[in-house]
Amino acid sequence: MDLMSSAHVALRPLDEALLEDLAATAASDADPGEVMPPTEDGGGPGWTDARREAFVRFHRSRSLGPEPVETVYAVLVTEPGPDGRPREAVAGAARLAPAPEPDTVEAGLWLGRSHRGRGVGTAVLALLRDEARAAGATRLLARTDAAGAASRRLLATAGAGLETGGDGTVTARLPLTGRRRPA
């Protein structure tokens, strides 16, 4: 396992060019159910042209439209390319959205399979915390399900309190006070 440092992971606000790269990463390195809401096509396995179009429409409507409801970031990882030179690749997406609780933002994250278990999620969570603090939030909220062991571990390690609901949803509340990441 090669762990990534935060110096090799960056968040870049989603734009149309990054959205195309993000859709390509989703289709090649994740399952549709991991990265987008269910579609009207019955939710069978794998990617179809209709699911890819729904993925792009979803992100345009949520973060690129005239009245965005959340800020979506492409997760960029810098690592050696085939020629040994550093290259930047879209590894997944992260988001921050207003939460119903005062001074709280809701965070979300997905990574392509090839970037999981390498420390990318830990680096992204630190960057999301910095973004949330900069926006004036004092608490970060995240949701996963009971089957999301890696997500729960990531959030618990960061200091989040975890609550499991009757429907299997795990809600994490992470205070944003205290030590900041070094610049």
mmCIF file with all atom_site columns, N, CA and C in Angstrom, residues 4-63:
data_model
loop_
_atom_site.group_PDB
_atom_site.id
_atom_site.type_symbol
_atom_site.label_atom_id
_atom_site.label_alt_id
_atom_site.label_comp_id
_atom_site.label_asym_id
_atom_site.label_entity_id
_atom_site.label_seq_id
_atom_site.pdbx_PDB_ins_code
_atom_site.Cartn_x
_atom_site.Cartn_y
_atom_site.Cartn_z
_atom_site.occupancy
_atom_site.B_iso_or_equiv
_atom_site.pdbx_formal_charge
_atom_site.auth_seq_id
_atom_site.auth_comp_id
_atom_site.auth_asym_id
_atom_site.auth_atom_id
_atom_site.pdbx_PDB_model_num
ATOM 1   N N  . MET A 1 4  ? -0.660  8.174  0.267   1.00 0.00 ? 4  MET A N  1
ATOM 2   C CA . MET A 1 4  ? -0.538  9.480  -0.359  1.00 0.00 ? 4  MET A CA 1
ATOM 3   C C  . MET A 1 4  ? -0.409  10.529 0.738   1.00 0.00 ? 4  MET A C  1
ATOM 4   N N  . SER A 1 5  ? 0.423   11.520 0.528   1.00 0.00 ? 5  SER A N  1
ATOM 5   C CA . SER A 1 5  ? 0.461   12.654 1.449   1.00 0.00 ? 5  SER A CA 1
ATOM 6   C C  . SER A 1 5  ? -0.485  13.718 0.915   1.00 0.00 ? 5  SER A C  1
ATOM 7   N N  . SER A 1 6  ? -0.856  14.634 1.794   1.00 0.00 ? 6  SER A N  1
ATOM 8   C CA . SER A 1 6  ? -1.761  15.698 1.353   1.00 0.00 ? 6  SER A CA 1
ATOM 9   C C  . SER A 1 6  ? -1.116  16.558 0.275   1.00 0.00 ? 6  SER A C  1
ATOM 10  N N  . ALA A 1 7  ? 0.207   16.528 0.171   1.00 0.00 ? 7  ALA A N  1
ATOM 11  C CA . ALA A 1 7  ? 0.885   17.293 -0.882  1.00 0.00 ? 7  ALA A CA 1
ATOM 12  C C  . ALA A 1 7  ? 0.572   16.722 -2.264  1.00 0.00 ? 7  ALA A C  1
ATOM 13  N N  . HIS A 1 8  ? 0.120   15.472 -2.312  1.00 0.00 ? 8  HIS A N  1
ATOM 14  C CA . HIS A 1 8  ? -0.180  14.828 -3.584  1.00 0.00 ? 8  HIS A CA 1
ATOM 15  C C  . HIS A 1 8  ? -1.665  14.781 -3.902  1.00 0.00 ? 8  HIS A C  1
ATOM 16  N N  . VAL A 1 9  ? -2.478  15.357 -3.018  1.00 0.00 ? 9  VAL A N  1
ATOM 17  C CA . VAL A 1 9  ? -3.927  15.350 -3.179  1.00 0.00 ? 9  VAL A CA 1
ATOM 18  C C  . VAL A 1 9  ? -4.416  16.794 -3.139  1.00 0.00 ? 9  VAL A C  1
ATOM 19  N N  . ALA A 1 10 ? -5.294  17.143 -4.067  1.00 0.00 ? 10 ALA A N  1
ATOM 20  C CA . ALA A 1 10 ? -5.839  18.505 -4.110  1.00 0.00 ? 10 ALA A CA 1
ATOM 21  C C  . ALA A 1 10 ? -7.324  18.443 -4.453  1.00 0.00 ? 10 ALA A C  1
ATOM 22  N N  . LEU A 1 11 ? -8.028  19.480 -4.044  1.00 0.00 ? 11 LEU A N  1
ATOM 23  C CA . LEU A 1 11 ? -9.427  19.659 -4.417  1.00 0.00 ? 11 LEU A CA 1
ATOM 24  C C  . LEU A 1 11 ? -9.491  20.819 -5.389  1.00 0.00 ? 11 LEU A C  1
ATOM 25  N N  . ARG A 1 12 ? -10.175 20.620 -6.499  1.00 0.00 ? 12 ARG A N  1
ATOM 26  C CA . ARG A 1 12 ? -10.373 21.696 -7.466  1.00 0.00 ? 12 ARG A CA 1
ATOM 27  C C  . ARG A 1 12 ? -11.869 21.810 -7.724  1.00 0.00 ? 12 ARG A C  1
ATOM 28  N N  . PRO A 1 13 ? -12.428 23.041 -7.595  1.00 0.00 ? 13 PRO A N  1
ATOM 29  C CA . PRO A 1 13 ? -13.866 23.192 -7.846  1.00 0.00 ? 13 PRO A CA 1
ATOM 30  C C  . PRO A 1 13 ? -14.242 22.633 -9.215  1.00 0.00 ? 13 PRO A C  1
ATOM 31  N N  . LEU A 1 14 ? -15.334 21.902 -9.235  1.00 0.00 ? 14 LEU A N  1
ATOM 32  C CA . LEU A 1 14 ? -15.778 21.258 -10.459 1.00 0.00 ? 14 LEU A CA 1
ATOM 33  C C  . LEU A 1 14 ? -16.157 22.296 -11.502 1.00 0.00 ? 14 LEU A C  1
ATOM 34  N N  . ASP A 1 15 ? -15.728 22.054 -12.735 1.00 0.00 ? 15 ASP A N  1
ATOM 35  C CA . ASP A 1 15 ? -16.140 22.846 -13.889 1.00 0.00 ? 15 ASP A CA 1
ATOM 36  C C  . ASP A 1 15 ? -16.448 21.857 -15.009 1.00 0.00 ? 15 ASP A C  1
ATOM 37  N N  . GLU A 1 16 ? -16.837 22.351 -16.156 1.00 0.00 ? 16 GLU A N  1
ATOM 38  C CA . GLU A 1 16 ? -17.249 21.455 -17.246 1.00 0.00 ? 16 GLU A CA 1
ATOM 39  C C  . GLU A 1 16 ? -16.127 20.512 -17.682 1.00 0.00 ? 16 GLU A C  1
ATOM 40  N N  . ALA A 1 17 ? -14.906 21.007 -17.781 1.00 0.00 ? 17 ALA A N  1
ATOM 41  C CA . ALA A 1 17 ? -13.803 20.144 -18.214 1.00 0.00 ? 17 ALA A CA 1
ATOM 42  C C  . ALA A 1 17 ? -13.542 19.048 -17.180 1.00 0.00 ? 17 ALA A C  1
ATOM 43  N N  . LEU A 1 18 ? -13.532 19.420 -15.898 1.00 0.00 ? 18 LEU A N  1
ATOM 44  C CA . LEU A 1 18 ? -13.317 18.422 -14.855 1.00 0.00 ? 18 LEU A CA 1
ATOM 45  C C  . LEU A 1 18 ? -14.490 17.457 -14.757 1.00 0.00 ? 18 LEU A C  1
ATOM 46  N N  . LEU A 1 19 ? -15.690 17.925 -15.067 1.00 0.00 ? 19 LEU A N  1
ATOM 47  C CA . LEU A 1 19 ? -16.854 17.049 -15.024 1.00 0.00 ? 19 LEU A CA 1
ATOM 48  C C  . LEU A 1 19 ? -16.709 15.896 -16.015 1.00 0.00 ? 19 LEU A C  1
ATOM 49  N N  . GLU A 1 20 ? -16.181 16.170 -17.197 1.00 0.00 ? 20 GLU A N  1
ATOM 50  C CA . GLU A 1 20 ? -15.960 15.097 -18.174 1.00 0.00 ? 20 GLU A CA 1
ATOM 51  C C  . GLU A 1 20 ? -14.947 14.088 -17.645 1.00 0.00 ? 20 GLU A C  1
ATOM 52  N N  . ASP A 1 21 ? -13.868 14.577 -17.037 1.00 0.00 ? 21 ASP A N  1
ATOM 53  C CA . ASP A 1 21 ? -12.867 13.676 -16.452 1.00 0.00 ? 21 ASP A CA 1
ATOM 54  C C  . ASP A 1 21 ? -13.458 12.892 -15.284 1.00 0.00 ? 21 ASP A C  1
ATOM 55  N N  . LEU A 1 22 ? -14.278 13.550 -14.478 1.00 0.00 ? 22 LEU A N  1
ATOM 56  C CA . LEU A 1 22 ? -14.914 12.892 -13.339 1.00 0.00 ? 22 LEU A CA 1
ATOM 57  C C  . LEU A 1 22 ? -15.853 11.785 -13.810 1.00 0.00 ? 22 LEU A C  1
ATOM 58  N N  . ALA A 1 23 ? -16.620 12.054 -14.854 1.00 0.00 ? 23 ALA A N  1
ATOM 59  C CA . ALA A 1 23 ? -17.515 11.036 -15.404 1.00 0.00 ? 23 ALA A CA 1
ATOM 60  C C  . ALA A 1 23 ? -16.714 9.843  -15.933 1.00 0.00 ? 23 ALA A C  1
ATOM 61  N N  . ALA A 1 24 ? -15.592 10.110 -16.548 1.00 0.00 ? 24 ALA A N  1
ATOM 62  C CA . ALA A 1 24 ? -14.749 9.024  -17.057 1.00 0.00 ? 24 ALA A CA 1
ATOM 63  C C  . ALA A 1 24 ? -14.191 8.186  -15.898 1.00 0.00 ? 24 ALA A C  1
ATOM 64  N N  . THR A 1 25 ? -13.769 8.844  -14.829 1.00 0.00 ? 25 THR A N  1
ATOM 65  C CA . THR A 1 25 ? -13.270 8.121  -13.655 1.00 0.00 ? 25 THR A CA 1
ATOM 66  C C  . THR A 1 25 ? -14.383 7.282  -13.042 1.00 0.00 ? 25 THR A C  1
ATOM 67  N N  . ALA A 1 26 ? -15.564 7.866  -12.901 1.00 0.00 ? 26 ALA A N  1
ATOM 68  C CA . ALA A 1 26 ? -16.688 7.124  -12.327 1.00 0.00 ? 26 ALA A CA 1
ATOM 69  C C  . ALA A 1 26 ? -16.982 5.876  -13.152 1.00 0.00 ? 26 ALA A C  1
ATOM 70  N N  . ALA A 1 27 ? -17.055 6.029  -14.462 1.00 0.00 ? 27 ALA A N  1
ATOM 71  C CA . ALA A 1 27 ? -17.416 4.908  -15.327 1.00 0.00 ? 27 ALA A CA 1
ATOM 72  C C  . ALA A 1 27 ? -16.346 3.823  -15.365 1.00 0.00 ? 27 ALA A C  1
ATOM 73  N N  . SER A 1 28 ? -15.090 4.196  -15.200 1.00 0.00 ? 28 SER A N  1
ATOM 74  C CA . SER A 1 28 ? -14.021 3.200  -15.307 1.00 0.00 ? 28 SER A CA 1
ATOM 75  C C  . SER A 1 28 ? -13.576 2.638  -13.966 1.00 0.00 ? 28 SER A C  1
ATOM 76  N N  . ASP A 1 29 ? -13.916 3.331  -12.853 1.00 0.00 ? 29 ASP A N  1
ATOM 77  C CA . ASP A 1 29 ? -13.290 2.964  -11.584 1.00 0.00 ? 29 ASP A CA 1
ATOM 78  C C  . ASP A 1 29 ? -14.265 2.922  -10.400 1.00 0.00 ? 29 ASP A C  1
ATOM 79  N N  . ALA A 1 30 ? -15.574 2.949  -10.668 1.00 0.00 ? 30 ALA A N  1
ATOM 80  C CA . ALA A 1 30 ? -16.570 2.897  -9.595  1.00 0.00 ? 30 ALA A CA 1
ATOM 81  C C  . ALA A 1 30 ? -17.868 2.307  -10.139 1.00 0.00 ? 30 ALA A C  1
ATOM 82  N N  . ASP A 1 31 ? -18.715 1.882  -9.252  1.00 0.00 ? 31 ASP A N  1
ATOM 83  C CA . ASP A 1 31 ? -20.044 1.413  -9.636  1.00 0.00 ? 31 ASP A CA 1
ATOM 84  C C  . ASP A 1 31 ? -21.013 2.582  -9.568  1.00 0.00 ? 31 ASP A C  1
ATOM 85  N N  . PRO A 1 32 ? -22.031 2.610  -10.421 1.00 0.00 ? 32 PRO A N  1
ATOM 86  C CA . PRO A 1 32 ? -22.974 3.740  -10.415 1.00 0.00 ? 32 PRO A CA 1
ATOM 87  C C  . PRO A 1 32 ? -23.588 4.009  -9.039  1.00 0.00 ? 32 PRO A C  1
ATOM 88  N N  . GLY A 1 33 ? -23.943 2.976  -8.304  1.00 0.00 ? 33 GLY A N  1
ATOM 89  C CA . GLY A 1 33 ? -24.559 3.159  -6.995  1.00 0.00 ? 33 GLY A CA 1
ATOM 90  C C  . GLY A 1 33 ? -23.649 3.790  -5.962  1.00 0.00 ? 33 GLY A C  1
ATOM 91  N N  . GLU A 1 34 ? -22.346 3.793  -6.208  1.00 0.00 ? 34 GLU A N  1
ATOM 92  C CA . GLU A 1 34 ? -21.387 4.399  -5.284  1.00 0.00 ? 34 GLU A CA 1
ATOM 93  C C  . GLU A 1 34 ? -21.243 5.899  -5.499  1.00 0.00 ? 34 GLU A C  1
ATOM 94  N N  . VAL A 1 35 ? -21.636 6.379  -6.683  1.00 0.00 ? 35 VAL A N  1
ATOM 95  C CA . VAL A 1 35 ? -21.271 7.748  -7.048  1.00 0.00 ? 35 VAL A CA 1
ATOM 96  C C  . VAL A 1 35 ? -22.440 8.635  -7.455  1.00 0.00 ? 35 VAL A C  1
ATOM 97  N N  . MET A 1 36 ? -23.652 8.073  -7.481  1.00 0.00 ? 36 MET A N  1
ATOM 98  C CA . MET A 1 36 ? -24.795 8.875  -7.911  1.00 0.00 ? 36 MET A CA 1
ATOM 99  C C  . MET A 1 36 ? -26.086 8.256  -7.384  1.00 0.00 ? 36 MET A C  1
ATOM 100 N N  . PRO A 1 37 ? -27.147 9.054  -7.326  1.00 0.00 ? 37 PRO A N  1
ATOM 101 C CA . PRO A 1 37 ? -28.439 8.501  -6.912  1.00 0.00 ? 37 PRO A CA 1
ATOM 102 C C  . PRO A 1 37 ? -28.920 7.475  -7.940  1.00 0.00 ? 37 PRO A C  1
ATOM 103 N N  . PRO A 1 38 ? -29.827 6.584  -7.523  1.00 0.00 ? 38 PRO A N  1
ATOM 104 C CA . PRO A 1 38 ? -30.366 5.606  -8.468  1.00 0.00 ? 38 PRO A CA 1
ATOM 105 C C  . PRO A 1 38 ? -31.032 6.298  -9.659  1.00 0.00 ? 38 PRO A C  1
ATOM 106 N N  . THR A 1 39 ? -30.948 5.661  -10.810 1.00 0.00 ? 39 THR A N  1
ATOM 107 C CA . THR A 1 39 ? -31.587 6.197  -12.014 1.00 0.00 ? 39 THR A CA 1
ATOM 108 C C  . THR A 1 39 ? -32.901 5.458  -12.259 1.00 0.00 ? 39 THR A C  1
ATOM 109 N N  . GLU A 1 40 ? -33.664 5.966  -13.193 1.00 0.00 ? 40 GLU A N  1
ATOM 110 C CA . GLU A 1 40 ? -34.980 5.403  -13.489 1.00 0.00 ? 40 GLU A CA 1
ATOM 111 C C  . GLU A 1 40 ? -34.912 4.105  -14.298 1.00 0.00 ? 40 GLU A C  1
ATOM 112 N N  . ASP A 1 41 ? -33.720 3.650  -14.641 1.00 0.00 ? 41 ASP A N  1
ATOM 113 C CA . ASP A 1 41 ? -33.610 2.470  -15.513 1.00 0.00 ? 41 ASP A CA 1
ATOM 114 C C  . ASP A 1 41 ? -33.598 1.148  -14.749 1.00 0.00 ? 41 ASP A C  1
ATOM 115 N N  . GLY A 1 42 ? -34.005 1.168  -13.502 1.00 0.00 ? 42 GLY A N  1
ATOM 116 C CA . GLY A 1 42 ? -34.095 -0.071 -12.746 1.00 0.00 ? 42 GLY A CA 1
ATOM 117 C C  . GLY A 1 42 ? -32.878 -0.400 -11.917 1.00 0.00 ? 42 GLY A C  1
ATOM 118 N N  . GLY A 1 43 ? -31.787 0.309  -12.102 1.00 0.00 ? 43 GLY A N  1
ATOM 119 C CA . GLY A 1 43 ? -30.622 0.143  -11.242 1.00 0.00 ? 43 GLY A CA 1
ATOM 120 C C  . GLY A 1 43 ? -29.856 -1.152 -11.399 1.00 0.00 ? 43 GLY A C  1
ATOM 121 N N  . GLY A 1 44 ? -29.868 -1.750 -12.568 1.00 0.00 ? 44 GLY A N  1
ATOM 122 C CA . GLY A 1 44 ? -29.065 -2.950 -12.787 1.00 0.00 ? 44 GLY A CA 1
ATOM 123 C C  . GLY A 1 44 ? -27.581 -2.635 -12.680 1.00 0.00 ? 44 GLY A C  1
ATOM 124 N N  . PRO A 1 45 ? -26.740 -3.653 -12.795 1.00 0.00 ? 45 PRO A N  1
ATOM 125 C CA . PRO A 1 45 ? -25.296 -3.430 -12.633 1.00 0.00 ? 45 PRO A CA 1
ATOM 126 C C  . PRO A 1 45 ? -24.681 -2.689 -13.825 1.00 0.00 ? 45 PRO A C  1
ATOM 127 N N  . GLY A 1 46 ? -23.584 -2.003 -13.530 1.00 0.00 ? 46 GLY A N  1
ATOM 128 C CA . GLY A 1 46 ? -22.763 -1.403 -14.564 1.00 0.00 ? 46 GLY A CA 1
ATOM 129 C C  . GLY A 1 46 ? -23.234 -0.063 -15.103 1.00 0.00 ? 46 GLY A C  1
ATOM 130 N N  . TRP A 1 47 ? -22.371 0.483  -15.929 1.00 0.00 ? 47 TRP A N  1
ATOM 131 C CA . TRP A 1 47 ? -22.612 1.784  -16.543 1.00 0.00 ? 47 TRP A CA 1
ATOM 132 C C  . TRP A 1 47 ? -23.251 1.611  -17.918 1.00 0.00 ? 47 TRP A C  1
ATOM 133 N N  . THR A 1 48 ? -24.164 2.500  -18.247 1.00 0.00 ? 48 THR A N  1
ATOM 134 C CA . THR A 1 48 ? -24.758 2.581  -19.572 1.00 0.00 ? 48 THR A CA 1
ATOM 135 C C  . THR A 1 48 ? -24.589 4.025  -20.026 1.00 0.00 ? 48 THR A C  1
ATOM 136 N N  . ASP A 1 49 ? -24.846 4.285  -21.290 1.00 0.00 ? 49 ASP A N  1
ATOM 137 C CA . ASP A 1 49 ? -24.793 5.673  -21.764 1.00 0.00 ? 49 ASP A CA 1
ATOM 138 C C  . ASP A 1 49 ? -25.792 6.529  -20.988 1.00 0.00 ? 49 ASP A C  1
ATOM 139 N N  . ALA A 1 50 ? -26.964 5.979  -20.707 1.00 0.00 ? 50 ALA A N  1
ATOM 140 C CA . ALA A 1 50 ? -27.982 6.740  -19.973 1.00 0.00 ? 50 ALA A CA 1
ATOM 141 C C  . ALA A 1 50 ? -27.517 7.060  -18.558 1.00 0.00 ? 50 ALA A C  1
ATOM 142 N N  . ARG A 1 51 ? -26.833 6.149  -17.903 1.00 0.00 ? 51 ARG A N  1
ATOM 143 C CA . ARG A 1 51 ? -26.338 6.417  -16.545 1.00 0.00 ? 51 ARG A CA 1
ATOM 144 C C  . ARG A 1 51 ? -25.229 7.463  -16.557 1.00 0.00 ? 51 ARG A C  1
ATOM 145 N N  . ARG A 1 52 ? -24.372 7.372  -17.541 1.00 0.00 ? 52 ARG A N  1
ATOM 146 C CA . ARG A 1 52 ? -23.302 8.375  -17.632 1.00 0.00 ? 52 ARG A CA 1
ATOM 147 C C  . ARG A 1 52 ? -23.917 9.768  -17.862 1.00 0.00 ? 52 ARG A C  1
ATOM 148 N N  . GLU A 1 53 ? -24.905 9.844  -18.743 1.00 0.00 ? 53 GLU A N  1
ATOM 149 C CA . GLU A 1 53 ? -25.586 11.126 -18.976 1.00 0.00 ? 53 GLU A CA 1
ATOM 150 C C  . GLU A 1 53 ? -26.294 11.604 -17.714 1.00 0.00 ? 53 GLU A C  1
ATOM 151 N N  . ALA A 1 54 ? -26.906 10.687 -16.964 1.00 0.00 ? 54 ALA A N  1
ATOM 152 C CA . ALA A 1 54 ? -27.569 11.061 -15.711 1.00 0.00 ? 54 ALA A CA 1
ATOM 153 C C  . ALA A 1 54 ? -26.546 11.569 -14.691 1.00 0.00 ? 54 ALA A C  1
ATOM 154 N N  . PHE A 1 55 ? -25.369 10.959 -14.649 1.00 0.00 ? 55 PHE A N  1
ATOM 155 C CA . PHE A 1 55 ? -24.294 11.396 -13.753 1.00 0.00 ? 55 PHE A CA 1
ATOM 156 C C  . PHE A 1 55 ? -23.906 12.849 -14.068 1.00 0.00 ? 55 PHE A C  1
ATOM 157 N N  . VAL A 1 56 ? -23.698 13.136 -15.340 1.00 0.00 ? 56 VAL A N  1
ATOM 158 C CA . VAL A 1 56 ? -23.312 14.490 -15.760 1.00 0.00 ? 56 VAL A CA 1
ATOM 159 C C  . VAL A 1 56 ? -24.437 15.482 -15.461 1.00 0.00 ? 56 VAL A C  1
ATOM 160 N N  . ARG A 1 57 ? -25.678 15.119 -15.786 1.00 0.00 ? 57 ARG A N  1
ATOM 161 C CA . ARG A 1 57 ? -26.834 15.987 -15.493 1.00 0.00 ? 57 ARG A CA 1
ATOM 162 C C  . ARG A 1 57 ? -26.946 16.275 -13.995 1.00 0.00 ? 57 ARG A C  1
ATOM 163 N N  . PHE A 1 58 ? -26.773 15.235 -13.189 1.00 0.00 ? 58 PHE A N  1
ATOM 164 C CA . PHE A 1 58 ? -26.855 15.383 -11.731 1.00 0.00 ? 58 PHE A CA 1
ATOM 165 C C  . PHE A 1 58 ? -25.863 16.433 -11.241 1.00 0.00 ? 58 PHE A C  1
ATOM 166 N N  . HIS A 1 59 ? -24.614 16.326 -11.661 1.00 0.00 ? 59 HIS A N  1
ATOM 167 C CA . HIS A 1 59 ? -23.598 17.276 -11.195 1.00 0.00 ? 59 HIS A CA 1
ATOM 168 C C  . HIS A 1 59 ? -23.813 18.678 -11.755 1.00 0.00 ? 59 HIS A C  1
ATOM 169 N N  . ARG A 1 60 ? -24.254 18.750 -12.994 1.00 0.00 ? 60 ARG A N  1
ATOM 170 C CA . ARG A 1 60 ? -24.562 20.086 -13.533 1.00 0.00 ? 60 ARG A CA 1
ATOM 171 C C  . ARG A 1 60 ? -25.670 20.742 -12.717 1.00 0.00 ? 60 ARG A C  1
ATOM 172 N N  . SER A 1 61 ? -26.704 19.998 -12.386 1.00 0.00 ? 61 SER A N  1
ATOM 173 C CA . SER A 1 61 ? -27.842 20.585 -11.664 1.00 0.00 ? 61 SER A CA 1
ATOM 174 C C  . SER A 1 61 ? -27.483 20.926 -10.221 1.00 0.00 ? 61 SER A C  1
ATOM 175 N N  . ARG A 1 62 ? -26.614 20.151 -9.598  1.00 0.00 ? 62 ARG A N  1
ATOM 176 C CA . ARG A 1 62 ? -26.287 20.358 -8.186  1.00 0.00 ? 62 ARG A CA 1
ATOM 177 C C  . ARG A 1 62 ? -25.216 21.423 -7.969  1.00 0.00 ? 62 ARG A C  1
ATOM 178 N N  . SER A 1 63 ? -24.248 21.510 -8.882  1.00 0.00 ? 63 SER A N  1
ATOM 179 C CA . SER A 1 63 ? -23.113 22.381 -8.590  1.00 0.00 ? 63 SER A CA 1
ATOM 180 C C  . SER A 1 63 ? -22.701 23.324 -9.709  1.00 0.00 ? 63 SER A C  1
#
